[in-house]
Each structure stands twice: as structure tokens, then as C-alpha cells.
Amino acid sequence: MQLNGIILKGIGGFYYVETSEGVFECKAKGRFRRERLTPLAGDNVVISINENAENTIDEIGKRKNFLLRPPVANIDNLLLVVSMCDPFPNTLLIDKMAAMAERGGITPIIVFSKTDLVSAEPMLNIYESTGYSLFTVSLDDLNDLEKIKTLLKGKLTAFTGNSGVGKSTLINALCPSLSLSTAQISSKLGRGRHTTRQAEIFHVADGLIIDTAGFSSVDLISNAPIMKDDLALYFPEFQEYLGQCKFTSCAHIGEKGCKICEMVRAGVISKSRHESYIQLYNEAKTIKEWEFSQ
């Protein structure tokens, strides 16, 4: 018997696929290894249910997007949980993830946590011109939970963020029945311990969410390579001003007559965001397009 389903999680070479008939444990067929195609949480698949043998994943549907870290596919939203302290926000990391999301046609959502300890106002000021959905949560203030739920409905949303930011705590607040484990910040290491070991999908707020292991760094190249000439396209607050620079070859780094730089000086575009753009542009200069051609 063959069934259509979605991979909820994979552990040790076994994949758990949700179908209309229930959840089945499956092994991927060997041809996927030969094709160097690894099944990911979020993949739409066709499976065979076998009475006297292992269930198998026979087909993996075409992906609209995927990330290697976190390892997930077919995402609608990428929800970044950013704590205001312990650990403190890393704007470059946020901007890398947001750019990768934009590159993959994924909608970035940013939730600032621990706002009872440190105000999120400086971070809100940085990102207010991006057009991203921005929310604040704390143990004392969960007013934005219902607003967050409306963005999850009918969507597949990947939750991610540095270890210790309160990602699992937020998911538990959105769906208390999950009771995901949480961990405190290590005073010795100065960072949180991973409480999520693999990407896993849950039903939350009439949508699907993927709880992913926290990240401490992001590999821009392997996740979604962005060429330097395309990078500005993935900073939404730049869009209105693209094409208005004095020179068509403008890189928006600090050239004379650059409209983007003018807007940064005027305070219309965040200086922090522009600094991240410059760092990512310099990083993207090392990417060779031929390395990713087939």
C-alpha cells in the first residue's frame, strides 16, 4: 500500500511520516543515497507500507526551498527567536538568517524574548523599516502570542535561534500540551545547552511548526548561496532605493552618489542593518558561482 505524507522527523536513518492513516516509521530507499538526496523534515513523500518488511520512502516531492542548517524543507515562515540578554542579540546572525530566508522565498518573523529583563526597543528600532513581523515576549508578557498564532495558521514555520534564547519556552506557551524540555544558560560556557536534537514537526495553532536545534553560527554558502550582486535584493528596506544610485555598478558599500548610503545617513535605513550588509557583501565576494553550478 502506498500513501502520501510529510516527514515529521528523522532519527538515526529512520523517518517518521504523517499520513491520513497515521504516522509510520520508514527507511529511505537506497537510491536516494546514490542520488545524494537526504530526506528532510517537511518533505512531502510517497511511502510504501509493507507487512513483512520495513516501510520505505519511495518518492520525495519537489521542494520549494530547503535549508541545510537547520535541516528542513518546504518552509513558509522562519521564526527567529532572539533573546535580549543571556545570550545578547547578534544582529549579523539575525541578518544572515533573514537574508537566507528571503533568498528561499521564506517569510522572516522575529520574536524578541526576555523583554522583562532588557527592553527590546533598540532592536525594534533597527528592524522596524524591514517590514518583518516583529513581536516581544517574556514570562510576564505574553500578549503577542495570539498575533503570532495568526501567522502560523495553515503554514509550515521553522522555529530557530541561538541556544538559550527561549525557543522551546515560546513553543510551550503557544501549545502547552507539547511540554518541550528547556534548559538554562551555562554559566561556565556563557551559552545555552541544546534541548532540541533534531528538526521535528508539531501541530500548533492550526499550522505546522518545526522545532530546530539552536544555532551558534550560520553557513551562508551551504544554506543558500547569495551572490554579492544579488545581496541587496534580500534586504527589503533597500528595495525602494535600488536603481537610484549615481552609478549602475554601485555596491552600496560607501560609493559616491549611493542612495542606500544616503538613506543610512538620514536614519531611514538602520546603520546596524547596513553594517551587516557590508559584512555579508564582503563574505559573498568569496563565493564562486561555478562552485554551485551543475
mmCIF file of C-alpha atoms in Angstrom:
data_model
loop_
_atom_site.group_PDB
_atom_site.id
_atom_site.type_symbol
_atom_site.label_atom_id
_atom_site.label_comp_id
_atom_site.label_asym_id
_atom_site.label_seq_id
_atom_site.Cartn_x
_atom_site.Cartn_y
_atom_site.Cartn_z
ATOM 1 C CA MET A 1 0.000 0.000 0.000
ATOM 2 C CA GLN A 2 1.302 3.457 -0.910
ATOM 3 C CA LEU A 3 0.430 6.643 0.958
ATOM 4 C CA ASN A 4 1.254 10.338 0.658
ATOM 5 C CA GLY A 5 2.632 12.061 3.720
ATOM 6 C CA ILE A 6 5.002 14.571 5.257
ATOM 7 C CA ILE A 7 8.184 13.762 7.180
ATOM 8 C CA LEU A 8 7.816 14.841 10.804
ATOM 9 C CA LYS A 9 11.358 13.959 11.862
ATOM 10 C CA GLY A 10 14.314 11.708 11.127
ATOM 11 C CA ILE A 11 16.436 9.896 13.710
ATOM 12 C CA GLY A 12 19.297 7.514 13.005
ATOM 13 C CA GLY A 13 18.224 6.749 9.452
ATOM 14 C CA PHE A 14 14.553 6.250 10.367
ATOM 15 C CA TYR A 15 11.945 8.762 9.231
ATOM 16 C CA TYR A 16 8.553 9.322 10.798
ATOM 17 C CA VAL A 17 5.957 10.169 8.167
ATOM 18 C CA GLU A 18 2.485 11.512 8.915
ATOM 19 C CA THR A 19 -0.256 10.317 6.538
ATOM 20 C CA SER A 20 -4.037 10.209 6.513
ATOM 21 C CA GLU A 21 -3.732 6.717 8.004
ATOM 22 C CA GLY A 22 -1.422 7.698 10.840
ATOM 23 C CA VAL A 23 2.325 8.066 11.452
ATOM 24 C CA PHE A 24 4.643 5.405 10.045
ATOM 25 C CA GLU A 25 8.323 4.687 10.669
ATOM 26 C CA CYS A 26 10.145 4.364 7.343
ATOM 27 C CA LYS A 27 13.583 3.857 5.848
ATOM 28 C CA ALA A 28 14.652 5.795 2.762
ATOM 29 C CA LYS A 29 15.284 3.745 -0.358
ATOM 30 C CA GLY A 30 18.940 3.287 -1.248
ATOM 31 C CA ARG A 31 18.656 5.223 -4.481
ATOM 32 C CA PHE A 32 18.342 8.483 -2.531
ATOM 33 C CA ARG A 33 21.826 7.888 -1.124
ATOM 34 C CA ARG A 34 23.158 7.298 -4.610
ATOM 35 C CA GLU A 35 21.430 10.490 -5.744
ATOM 36 C CA ARG A 36 22.889 12.301 -2.709
ATOM 37 C CA LEU A 37 19.384 13.298 -1.648
ATOM 38 C CA THR A 38 18.732 13.243 2.082
ATOM 39 C CA PRO A 39 15.100 13.261 3.250
ATOM 40 C CA LEU A 40 14.348 16.281 5.423
ATOM 41 C CA ALA A 41 11.658 17.200 7.912
ATOM 42 C CA GLY A 42 8.989 18.977 5.883
ATOM 43 C CA ASP A 43 9.465 16.860 2.752
ATOM 44 C CA ASN A 44 6.306 15.675 1.015
ATOM 45 C CA VAL A 45 6.829 11.991 0.298
ATOM 46 C CA VAL A 46 5.239 8.812 -1.051
ATOM 47 C CA ILE A 47 5.753 5.798 1.189
ATOM 48 C CA SER A 48 5.100 2.069 0.882
ATOM 49 C CA ILE A 49 3.600 0.220 3.850
ATOM 50 C CA ASN A 50 4.946 -3.341 3.901
ATOM 51 C CA GLU A 51 3.596 -6.033 6.208
ATOM 52 C CA ASN A 52 6.651 -8.279 6.186
ATOM 53 C CA ALA A 53 9.420 -5.717 5.643
ATOM 54 C CA GLU A 54 10.414 -2.198 6.557
ATOM 55 C CA ASN A 55 8.207 0.629 5.347
ATOM 56 C CA THR A 56 10.020 2.697 2.732
ATOM 57 C CA ILE A 57 10.099 6.238 1.422
ATOM 58 C CA ASP A 58 9.717 5.766 -2.341
ATOM 59 C CA GLU A 59 9.483 9.325 -3.620
ATOM 60 C CA ILE A 60 10.410 12.788 -2.365
ATOM 61 C CA GLY A 61 8.328 15.604 -3.821
ATOM 62 C CA LYS A 62 9.861 18.657 -5.427
ATOM 63 C CA ARG A 63 10.983 21.118 -2.770
ATOM 64 C CA LYS A 64 10.074 24.776 -2.959
ATOM 65 C CA ASN A 65 13.011 25.529 -0.643
ATOM 66 C CA PHE A 66 15.284 23.918 1.909
ATOM 67 C CA LEU A 67 17.967 24.755 4.442
ATOM 68 C CA LEU A 68 20.889 22.535 5.425
ATOM 69 C CA ARG A 69 21.200 24.127 8.851
ATOM 70 C CA PRO A 70 18.608 23.837 10.229
ATOM 71 C CA PRO A 71 17.850 20.784 8.004
ATOM 72 C CA VAL A 72 14.273 21.477 6.904
ATOM 73 C CA ALA A 73 12.306 21.743 3.649
ATOM 74 C CA ASN A 74 9.206 23.446 2.207
ATOM 75 C CA ILE A 75 9.109 26.205 4.792
ATOM 76 C CA ASP A 76 6.659 29.121 4.644
ATOM 77 C CA ASN A 77 7.962 31.097 7.628
ATOM 78 C CA LEU A 78 11.261 31.266 9.501
ATOM 79 C CA LEU A 79 10.600 32.425 13.047
ATOM 80 C CA LEU A 80 13.769 33.716 14.716
ATOM 81 C CA VAL A 81 13.705 33.838 18.496
ATOM 82 C CA VAL A 82 16.179 36.467 19.703
ATOM 83 C CA SER A 83 16.783 36.997 23.407
ATOM 84 C CA MET A 84 17.559 40.446 24.733
ATOM 85 C CA CYS A 85 20.091 39.017 27.205
ATOM 86 C CA ASP A 86 21.865 35.757 28.077
ATOM 87 C CA PRO A 87 22.667 35.460 25.198
ATOM 88 C CA PHE A 88 22.566 39.020 23.893
ATOM 89 C CA PRO A 89 21.357 39.654 20.310
ATOM 90 C CA ASN A 90 23.775 39.108 17.440
ATOM 91 C CA THR A 91 22.457 41.327 14.646
ATOM 92 C CA LEU A 92 24.769 39.869 11.996
ATOM 93 C CA LEU A 93 23.438 36.397 12.752
ATOM 94 C CA ILE A 94 19.848 37.641 12.577
ATOM 95 C CA ASP A 95 20.509 39.404 9.283
ATOM 96 C CA LYS A 96 22.206 36.332 7.769
ATOM 97 C CA MET A 97 19.216 34.147 8.623
ATOM 98 C CA ALA A 98 16.737 36.735 7.367
ATOM 99 C CA ALA A 99 18.619 37.112 4.075
ATOM 100 C CA MET A 100 18.722 33.343 3.600
ATOM 101 C CA ALA A 101 15.002 33.177 4.294
ATOM 102 C CA GLU A 102 14.313 35.891 1.717
ATOM 103 C CA ARG A 103 16.565 34.029 -0.731
ATOM 104 C CA GLY A 104 14.425 30.900 -0.328
ATOM 105 C CA GLY A 105 11.068 32.658 -0.563
ATOM 106 C CA ILE A 106 10.555 32.211 3.185
ATOM 107 C CA THR A 107 8.944 34.928 5.304
ATOM 108 C CA PRO A 108 11.113 36.033 8.264
ATOM 109 C CA ILE A 109 9.409 36.610 11.620
ATOM 110 C CA ILE A 110 11.391 37.912 14.589
ATOM 111 C CA VAL A 111 10.362 37.374 18.209
ATOM 112 C CA PHE A 112 12.384 39.183 20.882
ATOM 113 C CA SER A 113 12.347 37.265 24.164
ATOM 114 C CA LYS A 114 13.289 38.067 27.786
ATOM 115 C CA THR A 115 11.981 41.597 27.345
ATOM 116 C CA ASP A 116 11.129 41.684 31.059
ATOM 117 C CA LEU A 117 14.898 41.815 31.699
ATOM 118 C CA VAL A 118 16.049 44.130 28.885
ATOM 119 C CA SER A 119 13.906 46.394 26.714
ATOM 120 C CA ALA A 120 13.538 45.350 23.063
ATOM 121 C CA GLU A 121 13.132 48.952 21.902
ATOM 122 C CA PRO A 122 16.668 49.286 20.424
ATOM 123 C CA MET A 123 16.179 46.102 18.391
ATOM 124 C CA LEU A 124 12.691 47.117 17.294
ATOM 125 C CA ASN A 125 14.162 50.405 16.047
ATOM 126 C CA ILE A 126 16.743 48.506 13.976
ATOM 127 C CA TYR A 127 14.182 46.274 12.276
ATOM 128 C CA GLU A 128 11.120 48.493 12.014
ATOM 129 C CA SER A 129 11.971 49.536 8.437
ATOM 130 C CA THR A 130 12.361 45.932 7.201
ATOM 131 C CA GLY A 131 8.668 45.155 7.069
ATOM 132 C CA TYR A 132 9.262 41.942 9.034
ATOM 133 C CA SER A 133 6.650 40.917 11.599
ATOM 134 C CA LEU A 134 8.196 41.808 14.980
ATOM 135 C CA PHE A 135 6.985 40.583 18.371
ATOM 136 C CA THR A 136 8.090 40.719 22.005
ATOM 137 C CA VAL A 137 7.515 38.074 24.666
ATOM 138 C CA SER A 138 8.560 37.452 28.249
ATOM 139 C CA LEU A 139 7.421 35.382 31.189
ATOM 140 C CA ASP A 140 5.449 38.432 32.345
ATOM 141 C CA ASP A 141 4.043 39.493 28.982
ATOM 142 C CA LEU A 142 2.585 37.007 26.512
ATOM 143 C CA ASN A 143 0.221 39.482 24.840
ATOM 144 C CA ASP A 144 1.748 38.883 21.394
ATOM 145 C CA LEU A 145 1.053 35.122 21.471
ATOM 146 C CA GLU A 146 -2.297 35.414 19.695
ATOM 147 C CA LYS A 147 -0.757 37.609 16.997
ATOM 148 C CA ILE A 148 1.993 35.050 16.474
ATOM 149 C CA LYS A 149 -0.586 32.259 16.203
ATOM 150 C CA THR A 150 -2.327 34.031 13.307
ATOM 151 C CA LEU A 151 0.921 33.871 11.294
ATOM 152 C CA LEU A 152 1.307 30.140 11.996
ATOM 153 C CA LYS A 153 -2.156 29.118 10.807
ATOM 154 C CA GLY A 154 -2.024 26.993 7.663
ATOM 155 C CA LYS A 155 1.751 27.471 7.342
ATOM 156 C CA LEU A 156 4.883 25.428 7.930
ATOM 157 C CA THR A 157 7.041 27.547 10.226
ATOM 158 C CA ALA A 158 10.597 26.737 11.309
ATOM 159 C CA PHE A 159 11.479 27.996 14.782
ATOM 160 C CA THR A 160 15.163 28.686 15.269
ATOM 161 C CA GLY A 161 17.560 30.794 17.280
ATOM 162 C CA ASN A 162 20.669 30.600 19.401
ATOM 163 C CA SER A 163 20.685 28.121 22.267
ATOM 164 C CA GLY A 164 19.147 29.515 25.422
ATOM 165 C CA VAL A 165 17.014 32.218 23.797
ATOM 166 C CA GLY A 166 13.732 30.689 24.987
ATOM 167 C CA LYS A 167 12.626 28.997 21.785
ATOM 168 C CA SER A 168 11.212 25.896 23.481
ATOM 169 C CA THR A 169 9.639 28.082 26.143
ATOM 170 C CA LEU A 170 7.842 30.062 23.435
ATOM 171 C CA ILE A 171 6.624 26.887 21.720
ATOM 172 C CA ASN A 172 5.328 25.567 25.059
ATOM 173 C CA ALA A 173 3.441 28.844 25.573
ATOM 174 C CA LEU A 174 1.893 28.517 22.112
ATOM 175 C CA CYS A 175 0.992 24.857 22.718
ATOM 176 C CA PRO A 176 1.287 23.823 26.407
ATOM 177 C CA SER A 177 0.472 20.176 25.640
ATOM 178 C CA LEU A 178 3.847 19.732 23.921
ATOM 179 C CA SER A 179 5.823 20.265 27.155
ATOM 180 C CA LEU A 180 9.149 20.573 25.334
ATOM 181 C CA SER A 181 12.207 20.425 27.574
ATOM 182 C CA THR A 182 14.043 23.666 28.276
ATOM 183 C CA ALA A 183 17.499 24.439 29.594
ATOM 184 C CA GLN A 184 19.195 27.238 31.464
ATOM 185 C CA ILE A 185 22.235 29.153 30.251
ATOM 186 C CA SER A 186 25.536 27.524 31.213
ATOM 187 C CA SER A 187 27.407 29.945 33.492
ATOM 188 C CA LYS A 188 30.674 28.238 32.545
ATOM 189 C CA LEU A 189 30.200 28.433 28.783
ATOM 190 C CA GLY A 190 28.021 31.538 28.668
ATOM 191 C CA ARG A 191 25.535 29.926 26.310
ATOM 192 C CA GLY A 192 22.552 27.634 26.431
ATOM 193 C CA ARG A 193 22.590 23.875 26.066
ATOM 194 C CA HIS A 194 20.769 22.409 23.086
ATOM 195 C CA THR A 195 17.442 20.943 24.198
ATOM 196 C CA THR A 196 16.380 20.014 20.649
ATOM 197 C CA ARG A 197 18.471 17.307 18.997
ATOM 198 C CA GLN A 198 16.879 17.167 15.561
ATOM 199 C CA ALA A 199 14.369 19.012 13.407
ATOM 200 C CA GLU A 200 10.868 17.855 14.333
ATOM 201 C CA ILE A 201 7.413 18.941 13.180
ATOM 202 C CA PHE A 202 4.486 19.565 15.542
ATOM 203 C CA HIS A 203 0.879 20.664 15.041
ATOM 204 C CA VAL A 204 0.496 24.093 16.656
ATOM 205 C CA ALA A 205 -2.136 26.843 16.227
ATOM 206 C CA ASP A 206 -3.773 25.214 13.172
ATOM 207 C CA GLY A 207 -0.427 25.056 11.422
ATOM 208 C CA LEU A 208 2.787 23.068 11.447
ATOM 209 C CA ILE A 209 5.953 24.167 13.185
ATOM 210 C CA ILE A 210 9.451 22.729 13.049
ATOM 211 C CA ASP A 211 11.412 22.956 16.273
ATOM 212 C CA THR A 212 15.069 23.047 15.247
ATOM 213 C CA ALA A 213 18.293 22.708 17.193
ATOM 214 C CA GLY A 214 19.690 26.094 18.182
ATOM 215 C CA PHE A 215 22.426 27.520 16.010
ATOM 216 C CA SER A 216 25.664 29.165 17.104
ATOM 217 C CA SER A 217 26.781 30.068 13.580
ATOM 218 C CA VAL A 218 25.306 30.093 10.106
ATOM 219 C CA ASP A 219 26.982 28.933 6.918
ATOM 220 C CA LEU A 220 25.677 31.348 4.295
ATOM 221 C CA ILE A 221 27.305 29.404 1.462
ATOM 222 C CA SER A 222 25.921 25.928 2.115
ATOM 223 C CA ASN A 223 22.442 27.041 3.177
ATOM 224 C CA ALA A 224 21.507 29.359 0.326
ATOM 225 C CA PRO A 225 24.397 30.881 -1.589
ATOM 226 C CA ILE A 226 23.792 34.558 -2.296
ATOM 227 C CA MET A 227 25.957 36.238 -4.887
ATOM 228 C CA LYS A 228 27.249 39.672 -3.925
ATOM 229 C CA ASP A 229 25.375 41.381 -6.778
ATOM 230 C CA ASP A 230 22.086 39.893 -5.526
ATOM 231 C CA LEU A 231 22.521 40.528 -1.799
ATOM 232 C CA ALA A 232 20.755 43.914 -1.774
ATOM 233 C CA LEU A 233 17.611 42.211 -3.098
ATOM 234 C CA TYR A 234 17.281 40.371 0.217
ATOM 235 C CA PHE A 235 17.340 43.493 2.376
ATOM 236 C CA PRO A 236 13.714 44.631 1.956
ATOM 237 C CA GLU A 237 14.296 48.169 3.245
ATOM 238 C CA PHE A 238 16.729 48.714 0.344
ATOM 239 C CA GLN A 239 14.144 47.960 -2.347
ATOM 240 C CA GLU A 240 12.622 51.424 -2.658
ATOM 241 C CA TYR A 241 16.029 52.963 -3.367
ATOM 242 C CA LEU A 242 17.615 50.413 -5.698
ATOM 243 C CA GLY A 243 18.249 51.926 -9.116
ATOM 244 C CA GLN A 244 18.535 55.461 -7.708
ATOM 245 C CA CYS A 245 22.313 55.425 -7.176
ATOM 246 C CA LYS A 246 24.542 57.633 -9.321
ATOM 247 C CA PHE A 247 26.342 54.635 -10.811
ATOM 248 C CA THR A 248 24.641 51.444 -12.001
ATOM 249 C CA SER A 249 27.558 49.383 -10.681
ATOM 250 C CA CYS A 250 27.089 50.706 -7.140
ATOM 251 C CA ALA A 251 27.688 48.053 -4.472
ATOM 252 C CA HIS A 252 26.022 50.203 -1.758
ATOM 253 C CA ILE A 253 29.123 49.966 0.421
ATOM 254 C CA GLY A 254 30.102 53.640 0.526
ATOM 255 C CA GLU A 255 30.359 54.764 -3.075
ATOM 256 C CA LYS A 256 29.805 58.382 -4.057
ATOM 257 C CA GLY A 257 26.210 59.016 -5.012
ATOM 258 C CA CYS A 258 24.882 55.820 -3.365
ATOM 259 C CA LYS A 259 21.201 56.277 -2.495
ATOM 260 C CA ILE A 260 21.286 53.465 0.062
ATOM 261 C CA CYS A 261 24.175 55.091 1.939
ATOM 262 C CA GLU A 262 22.328 58.416 1.794
ATOM 263 C CA MET A 263 19.304 56.796 3.453
ATOM 264 C CA VAL A 264 21.555 55.297 6.132
ATOM 265 C CA ARG A 265 22.997 58.746 6.914
ATOM 266 C CA ALA A 266 19.466 60.132 7.030
ATOM 267 C CA GLY A 267 18.444 57.465 9.532
ATOM 268 C CA VAL A 268 15.819 55.968 7.190
ATOM 269 C CA ILE A 269 17.769 52.697 6.892
ATOM 270 C CA SER A 270 19.296 51.283 10.076
ATOM 271 C CA LYS A 271 23.052 51.706 10.366
ATOM 272 C CA SER A 272 23.229 48.271 12.006
ATOM 273 C CA ARG A 273 21.477 46.638 9.048
ATOM 274 C CA HIS A 274 23.770 48.387 6.584
ATOM 275 C CA GLU A 275 26.826 47.243 8.548
ATOM 276 C CA SER A 276 25.541 43.670 8.323
ATOM 277 C CA TYR A 277 25.012 44.132 4.594
ATOM 278 C CA ILE A 278 28.649 45.233 4.183
ATOM 279 C CA GLN A 279 29.923 42.211 6.132
ATOM 280 C CA LEU A 280 27.739 39.825 4.144
ATOM 281 C CA TYR A 281 28.771 41.501 0.879
ATOM 282 C CA ASN A 282 32.448 41.003 1.713
ATOM 283 C CA GLU A 283 31.699 37.392 2.611
ATOM 284 C CA ALA A 284 29.743 36.893 -0.615
ATOM 285 C CA LYS A 285 32.700 38.174 -2.637
ATOM 286 C CA THR A 286 34.482 34.922 -1.786
ATOM 287 C CA ILE A 287 31.670 32.812 -3.269
ATOM 288 C CA LYS A 288 32.404 31.499 -6.744
ATOM 289 C CA GLU A 289 29.248 30.911 -8.769
ATOM 290 C CA TRP A 290 30.807 27.991 -10.660
ATOM 291 C CA GLU A 291 31.173 26.088 -7.386
ATOM 292 C CA PHE A 292 27.397 25.678 -7.306
ATOM 293 C CA SER A 293 26.716 25.075 -10.994
ATOM 294 C CA GLN A 294 25.644 21.622 -12.059
#
